[in-house]
């Protein structure tokens, strides 16, 4: 079944997650949707020092939003902050150095953050794909600690902060790779199975979508979304695994006009909830209702082309 899922998903990816997929999906983009200004709204972008995280932060900064960059590497983060300020002319860019793989550090960061700042939108962008099993100082498998537990602790801790503001939103960058994995609640840290970094990453992305569904049910005042940015060649890592090297020339750069992989993210973050689109495909952002209909714990088979509600 895994082989079938992987093959069907890869075929789907070649059709929908590449440059050609972007070109097809972009026919439904409405450029005027992004012609807005958002002064007075605060956005947190994890992993905002490179790739599509930085591109997203840049677009928000250009529209006047206050941006909080949550990054692990201080020197790279300082460089990204300086570049965003220089290009956007926006001085309201704040830097926070946090290792998302350390739950206690994440919680402490939020406790300090909420004493000084407000927040309208959280964008869970940061992630990692470690191909050899590695434990954090807390004894947690690093992919799970960063991609799942870190996202859970950060989002859960920030929910009370978000609920105080107008039109709060949480956008989590998942991956179409989740379609090759059913939710595995028996071995979340890959302790009893052969370790495969790509499949562990896919499982983490499945876990993120399930968490999003649960948060949305429990906190209806906040608009929760998950999205897949397509196959994007970024400096940090290749999010869908080694196969991306086989698709050289087909993948998208972090910014492909009109900002292909950040269009839905920025649109979902700064505008109304509805983003039109023909399918759950390139730059997809499914609300929790779509996730629910798609069986969040198992997900639709990769060949399932029923059009869910896209927001």
CSV table of C-alpha atoms in Angstrom, one decimal:
chain,number,residue,atom,x,y,z
A,1,UNK,CA,0.0,0.0,0.0
A,2,UNK,CA,2.8,2.4,0.8
A,3,UNK,CA,4.4,1.7,-2.6
A,4,UNK,CA,1.1,2.4,-4.3
A,5,UNK,CA,0.5,5.6,-2.3
A,6,UNK,CA,4.0,6.8,-3.0
A,7,UNK,CA,3.8,6.2,-6.8
A,8,UNK,CA,0.3,7.7,-7.1
A,9,UNK,CA,1.3,10.7,-5.0
A,10,UNK,CA,4.5,11.3,-7.0
A,11,UNK,CA,2.5,11.3,-10.2
A,12,UNK,CA,0.0,13.7,-8.6
A,13,UNK,CA,3.0,15.9,-7.6
A,14,UNK,CA,4.4,16.0,-11.1
A,15,UNK,CA,1.1,17.2,-12.3
A,16,UNK,CA,0.1,19.7,-9.6
A,17,UNK,CA,3.1,20.6,-7.4
A,18,UNK,CA,5.6,21.7,-10.0
A,19,UNK,CA,6.0,24.8,-12.2
A,20,UNK,CA,3.4,23.5,-14.6
A,21,UNK,CA,1.0,23.0,-11.6
A,22,UNK,CA,1.7,26.6,-10.5
A,23,UNK,CA,1.0,27.9,-14.0
A,24,UNK,CA,-2.3,26.0,-14.1
A,25,UNK,CA,-3.4,27.1,-10.6
A,26,UNK,CA,-2.3,30.6,-11.1
A,27,UNK,CA,-5.1,31.1,-13.6
A,28,UNK,CA,-7.4,31.2,-10.6
A,29,UNK,CA,-5.3,33.7,-8.7
A,30,UNK,CA,-6.7,37.2,-8.2
A,31,UNK,CA,-3.7,39.6,-8.0
A,32,UNK,CA,-5.9,42.3,-6.5
A,33,UNK,CA,-6.3,40.1,-3.5
A,34,UNK,CA,-2.8,41.0,-2.4
A,35,UNK,CA,-3.2,44.7,-3.1
A,36,UNK,CA,-3.9,45.6,0.5
A,37,UNK,CA,-2.1,47.2,3.4
A,38,UNK,CA,-2.0,45.6,6.9
A,39,UNK,CA,-0.6,48.2,9.3
A,40,UNK,CA,-1.5,47.4,12.9
A,41,UNK,CA,-1.7,43.7,12.3
A,42,UNK,CA,1.1,41.5,13.8
A,43,UNK,CA,2.4,38.3,12.1
A,44,UNK,CA,4.7,35.6,13.5
A,45,UNK,CA,6.6,33.6,10.9
A,46,UNK,CA,8.7,30.7,12.1
A,47,UNK,CA,11.7,29.8,10.0
A,48,UNK,CA,11.5,33.3,8.5
A,49,UNK,CA,15.2,33.7,7.8
A,50,UNK,CA,15.4,31.8,4.5
A,51,UNK,CA,13.4,30.3,1.6
A,52,UNK,CA,9.7,30.8,1.4
A,53,UNK,CA,9.5,31.8,5.1
A,54,UNK,CA,11.6,34.8,4.4
A,55,UNK,CA,9.7,35.5,1.2
A,56,UNK,CA,6.4,35.4,3.1
A,57,UNK,CA,7.8,37.7,5.8
A,58,UNK,CA,9.0,40.1,3.1
A,59,UNK,CA,5.6,40.3,1.5
A,60,UNK,CA,3.9,41.0,4.8
A,61,UNK,CA,6.5,43.7,5.7
A,62,UNK,CA,6.0,45.4,2.4
A,63,UNK,CA,2.3,45.6,3.2
A,64,UNK,CA,3.0,47.4,6.5
A,65,UNK,CA,2.5,44.5,8.9
A,66,UNK,CA,4.5,44.0,12.0
A,67,UNK,CA,6.6,40.8,11.6
A,68,UNK,CA,8.0,38.6,14.3
A,69,UNK,CA,10.7,36.3,12.9
A,70,UNK,CA,11.2,33.1,15.0
A,71,UNK,CA,14.5,31.5,14.0
A,72,UNK,CA,17.1,29.2,15.4
A,73,UNK,CA,20.3,30.5,13.8
A,74,UNK,CA,21.1,34.0,15.1
A,75,UNK,CA,23.5,35.1,12.4
A,76,UNK,CA,21.3,34.1,9.5
A,77,UNK,CA,18.3,35.6,11.2
A,78,UNK,CA,20.0,38.9,11.7
A,79,UNK,CA,20.9,39.0,8.0
A,80,UNK,CA,17.3,38.2,7.0
A,81,UNK,CA,15.9,40.9,9.4
A,82,UNK,CA,18.3,43.5,7.9
A,83,UNK,CA,17.3,42.5,4.3
A,84,UNK,CA,13.6,42.7,5.0
A,85,UNK,CA,13.9,46.1,6.7
A,86,UNK,CA,16.1,47.4,3.8
A,87,UNK,CA,13.8,46.2,1.0
A,88,UNK,CA,10.5,46.9,2.6
A,89,UNK,CA,11.3,50.1,4.5
A,90,UNK,CA,9.4,48.6,7.4
A,91,UNK,CA,11.1,49.0,10.8
A,92,UNK,CA,8.6,46.9,12.7
A,93,UNK,CA,10.5,43.7,12.3
A,94,UNK,CA,11.3,41.8,15.4
A,95,UNK,CA,13.7,38.8,15.9
A,96,UNK,CA,13.3,36.0,18.3
A,97,UNK,CA,15.8,33.2,18.6
A,98,UNK,CA,14.0,30.0,19.5
A,99,UNK,CA,14.8,26.3,18.9
A,100,UNK,CA,11.5,24.7,18.2
A,101,UNK,CA,12.8,21.3,19.0
A,102,UNK,CA,13.0,22.2,22.7
A,103,UNK,CA,9.4,22.4,24.1
A,104,UNK,CA,10.5,24.1,27.3
A,105,UNK,CA,12.3,26.8,25.4
A,106,UNK,CA,9.2,27.3,23.2
A,107,UNK,CA,6.9,27.7,26.1
A,108,UNK,CA,9.3,30.1,27.9
A,109,UNK,CA,9.5,32.2,24.7
A,110,UNK,CA,5.7,32.5,24.5
A,111,UNK,CA,5.4,33.4,28.2
A,112,UNK,CA,7.8,36.3,27.5
A,113,UNK,CA,6.3,37.2,24.2
A,114,UNK,CA,2.8,37.7,25.5
A,115,UNK,CA,4.0,40.2,28.1
A,116,UNK,CA,5.2,42.6,25.4
A,117,UNK,CA,3.4,41.9,22.1
A,118,UNK,CA,0.1,41.2,20.5
A,119,UNK,CA,-0.4,38.7,17.6
A,120,UNK,CA,-3.0,38.5,14.9
A,121,UNK,CA,-1.5,35.7,12.7
A,122,UNK,CA,0.8,32.8,13.3
A,123,UNK,CA,2.5,31.2,10.4
A,124,UNK,CA,4.0,27.8,11.3
A,125,UNK,CA,6.6,27.6,8.5
A,126,UNK,CA,9.7,26.2,10.1
A,127,UNK,CA,10.5,22.5,9.8
A,128,UNK,CA,13.3,20.0,9.4
A,129,UNK,CA,13.9,16.7,7.8
A,130,UNK,CA,16.8,14.8,9.5
A,131,UNK,CA,17.5,11.6,7.6
A,132,UNK,CA,19.3,9.8,10.4
A,133,UNK,CA,17.5,9.2,13.8
A,134,UNK,CA,18.8,12.0,16.1
A,135,UNK,CA,17.6,12.8,19.6
A,136,UNK,CA,17.3,16.3,21.1
A,137,UNK,CA,18.7,17.1,24.6
A,138,UNK,CA,15.2,16.2,25.9
A,139,UNK,CA,15.5,12.7,24.4
A,140,UNK,CA,13.0,13.4,21.6
A,141,UNK,CA,13.3,12.4,18.0
A,142,UNK,CA,14.4,15.6,16.3
A,143,UNK,CA,11.9,15.6,13.4
A,144,UNK,CA,9.0,14.9,15.7
A,145,UNK,CA,10.2,17.4,18.2
A,146,UNK,CA,10.5,20.2,15.6
A,147,UNK,CA,7.7,19.5,13.1
A,148,UNK,CA,5.0,18.2,15.5
A,149,UNK,CA,5.7,18.9,19.1
A,150,UNK,CA,7.2,22.3,18.6
A,151,UNK,CA,4.3,23.4,16.4
A,152,UNK,CA,1.9,22.0,19.0
A,153,UNK,CA,3.5,23.8,21.9
A,154,UNK,CA,3.9,27.1,20.1
A,155,UNK,CA,0.4,27.2,18.7
A,156,UNK,CA,-1.3,26.0,21.9
A,157,UNK,CA,0.5,28.5,24.0
A,158,UNK,CA,-0.3,31.4,21.6
A,159,UNK,CA,-4.0,30.6,21.2
A,160,UNK,CA,-5.0,32.8,24.2
A,161,UNK,CA,-2.9,35.6,22.7
A,162,UNK,CA,-4.6,35.2,19.3
A,163,UNK,CA,-8.1,35.0,20.7
A,164,UNK,CA,-7.7,38.6,22.2
A,165,UNK,CA,-7.3,40.1,18.7
A,166,UNK,CA,-9.6,40.8,15.7
A,167,UNK,CA,-9.7,38.1,13.0
A,168,UNK,CA,-6.9,35.8,14.3
A,169,UNK,CA,-5.4,33.2,12.1
A,170,UNK,CA,-3.1,30.2,12.2
A,171,UNK,CA,-1.5,28.9,9.0
A,172,UNK,CA,0.5,25.8,9.1
A,173,UNK,CA,2.8,24.8,6.2
A,174,UNK,CA,2.2,21.1,5.7
A,175,UNK,CA,3.2,19.1,2.7
A,176,UNK,CA,1.5,17.0,0.0
A,177,UNK,CA,3.9,14.3,1.2
A,178,UNK,CA,1.4,13.6,4.0
A,179,UNK,CA,-0.7,11.8,1.5
A,180,UNK,CA,1.7,8.8,1.6
A,181,UNK,CA,1.2,8.4,5.3
A,182,UNK,CA,-1.8,7.4,7.5
A,183,UNK,CA,-1.7,8.8,11.0
A,184,UNK,CA,0.4,6.5,13.2
A,185,UNK,CA,-0.4,7.0,16.9
A,186,UNK,CA,1.5,3.8,18.0
A,187,UNK,CA,5.0,5.0,17.2
A,188,UNK,CA,5.1,8.8,16.9
A,189,UNK,CA,8.9,9.0,17.4
A,190,UNK,CA,9.9,6.1,15.1
A,191,UNK,CA,11.3,4.0,17.9
A,192,UNK,CA,10.0,0.6,16.7
A,193,UNK,CA,10.4,0.9,13.0
A,194,UNK,CA,13.2,1.3,10.5
A,195,UNK,CA,14.0,5.0,10.3
A,196,UNK,CA,13.3,6.7,7.0
A,197,UNK,CA,13.6,10.5,7.3
A,198,UNK,CA,11.4,11.2,4.3
A,199,UNK,CA,8.5,9.0,5.7
A,200,UNK,CA,9.0,10.5,9.2
A,201,UNK,CA,8.7,14.0,7.7
A,202,UNK,CA,5.5,12.9,5.9
A,203,UNK,CA,4.1,11.5,9.1
A,204,UNK,CA,4.9,14.8,10.9
A,205,UNK,CA,3.0,16.6,8.2
A,206,UNK,CA,0.0,14.3,8.6
A,207,UNK,CA,0.2,15.0,12.4
A,208,UNK,CA,0.1,18.8,11.7
A,209,UNK,CA,-3.1,18.5,9.7
A,210,UNK,CA,-4.8,16.4,12.4
A,211,UNK,CA,-3.8,18.9,15.0
A,212,UNK,CA,-5.1,21.7,12.8
A,213,UNK,CA,-8.5,20.0,12.6
A,214,UNK,CA,-8.6,19.6,16.4
A,215,UNK,CA,-7.6,23.2,17.1
A,216,UNK,CA,-10.3,24.5,14.7
A,217,UNK,CA,-13.0,22.5,16.4
A,218,UNK,CA,-11.9,23.7,19.8
A,219,UNK,CA,-11.3,27.3,19.0
A,220,UNK,CA,-13.9,28.5,16.4
A,221,UNK,CA,-12.9,32.1,16.9
A,222,UNK,CA,-9.6,31.5,15.2
A,223,UNK,CA,-9.3,30.7,11.5
A,224,UNK,CA,-7.0,27.7,11.0
A,225,UNK,CA,-5.5,26.6,7.7
A,226,UNK,CA,-3.0,24.1,6.4
A,227,UNK,CA,-1.3,24.6,3.1
A,228,UNK,CA,1.1,22.8,0.7
A,229,UNK,CA,3.5,25.2,-1.1
A,230,UNK,CA,4.3,22.9,-4.0
A,231,UNK,CA,7.8,21.6,-4.6
A,232,UNK,CA,10.0,24.5,-3.8
A,233,UNK,CA,13.8,24.4,-3.9
A,234,UNK,CA,14.9,26.2,-0.7
A,235,UNK,CA,18.3,26.6,1.0
A,236,UNK,CA,17.2,24.9,4.2
A,237,UNK,CA,16.0,21.5,2.9
A,238,UNK,CA,14.1,19.8,0.2
A,239,UNK,CA,10.7,19.4,1.9
A,240,UNK,CA,9.4,16.5,0.0
A,241,UNK,CA,12.5,14.4,0.1
A,242,UNK,CA,15.2,13.2,-2.3
A,243,UNK,CA,12.9,12.9,-5.3
A,244,UNK,CA,13.0,16.6,-5.7
A,245,UNK,CA,16.5,16.2,-7.2
A,246,UNK,CA,14.9,14.1,-9.9
A,247,UNK,CA,12.7,17.1,-10.8
A,248,UNK,CA,15.4,19.7,-11.5
A,249,UNK,CA,13.9,22.3,-13.7
A,250,UNK,CA,10.4,21.5,-12.7
A,251,UNK,CA,10.4,22.7,-9.1
A,252,UNK,CA,9.7,26.4,-8.2
A,253,UNK,CA,12.1,28.9,-6.7
A,254,UNK,CA,11.0,30.4,-3.3
A,255,UNK,CA,9.5,33.2,-5.3
A,256,UNK,CA,7.9,32.5,-8.7
A,257,UNK,CA,5.9,35.5,-9.9
A,258,UNK,CA,3.4,36.2,-8.6
A,259,UNK,CA,4.9,34.7,-5.5
A,260,UNK,CA,3.5,31.3,-6.3
A,261,UNK,CA,4.2,29.5,-3.1
A,262,UNK,CA,3.4,32.4,-0.8
A,263,UNK,CA,0.3,33.6,-2.6
A,264,UNK,CA,-2.1,31.4,-0.5
A,265,UNK,CA,-0.1,32.0,2.7
A,266,UNK,CA,-0.2,35.8,2.4
A,267,UNK,CA,-3.8,35.8,1.0
A,268,UNK,CA,-5.0,33.6,3.9
A,269,UNK,CA,-3.1,35.7,6.4
A,270,UNK,CA,-4.2,39.2,5.4
A,271,UNK,CA,-7.5,38.8,3.7
A,272,UNK,CA,-10.9,37.2,4.2
A,273,UNK,CA,-11.1,33.4,4.7
A,274,UNK,CA,-12.2,32.4,1.2
A,275,UNK,CA,-9.4,31.8,-1.4
A,276,UNK,CA,-10.8,30.4,-4.6
A,277,UNK,CA,-9.1,27.5,-6.3
A,278,UNK,CA,-10.0,24.4,-8.4
A,279,UNK,CA,-8.5,21.7,-6.2
A,280,UNK,CA,-6.5,20.8,-3.2
A,281,UNK,CA,-3.3,21.1,-5.2
A,282,UNK,CA,-0.6,23.7,-5.7
A,283,UNK,CA,-0.3,26.2,-2.9
A,284,UNK,CA,-3.2,24.5,-1.2
A,285,UNK,CA,-4.7,25.8,2.0
A,286,UNK,CA,-7.5,23.6,3.3
A,287,UNK,CA,-9.6,24.7,6.2
A,288,UNK,CA,-10.5,22.2,8.9
A,289,UNK,CA,-13.8,21.3,7.2
A,290,UNK,CA,-11.9,20.3,4.1
A,291,UNK,CA,-9.5,18.3,6.2
A,292,UNK,CA,-12.3,16.6,8.0
A,293,UNK,CA,-14.0,15.6,4.8
A,294,UNK,CA,-10.6,14.3,3.6
A,295,UNK,CA,-10.3,12.1,6.6
A,296,UNK,CA,-7.5,13.9,8.5
A,297,UNK,CA,-6.2,10.7,10.1
A,298,UNK,CA,-5.9,8.8,6.9
A,299,UNK,CA,-6.2,11.4,4.2
A,300,UNK,CA,-7.7,10.9,0.7
A,301,UNK,CA,-5.9,8.4,-1.5
A,302,UNK,CA,-3.5,10.3,-3.7
A,303,UNK,CA,-5.8,9.5,-6.7
A,304,UNK,CA,-8.8,11.1,-5.0
A,305,UNK,CA,-9.6,14.2,-7.1
A,306,UNK,CA,-12.8,15.2,-5.5
A,307,UNK,CA,-12.7,19.0,-5.2
A,308,UNK,CA,-12.8,20.0,-1.5
A,309,UNK,CA,-13.5,23.5,-0.3
A,310,UNK,CA,-10.4,25.6,-0.7
A,311,UNK,CA,-9.8,28.6,1.5
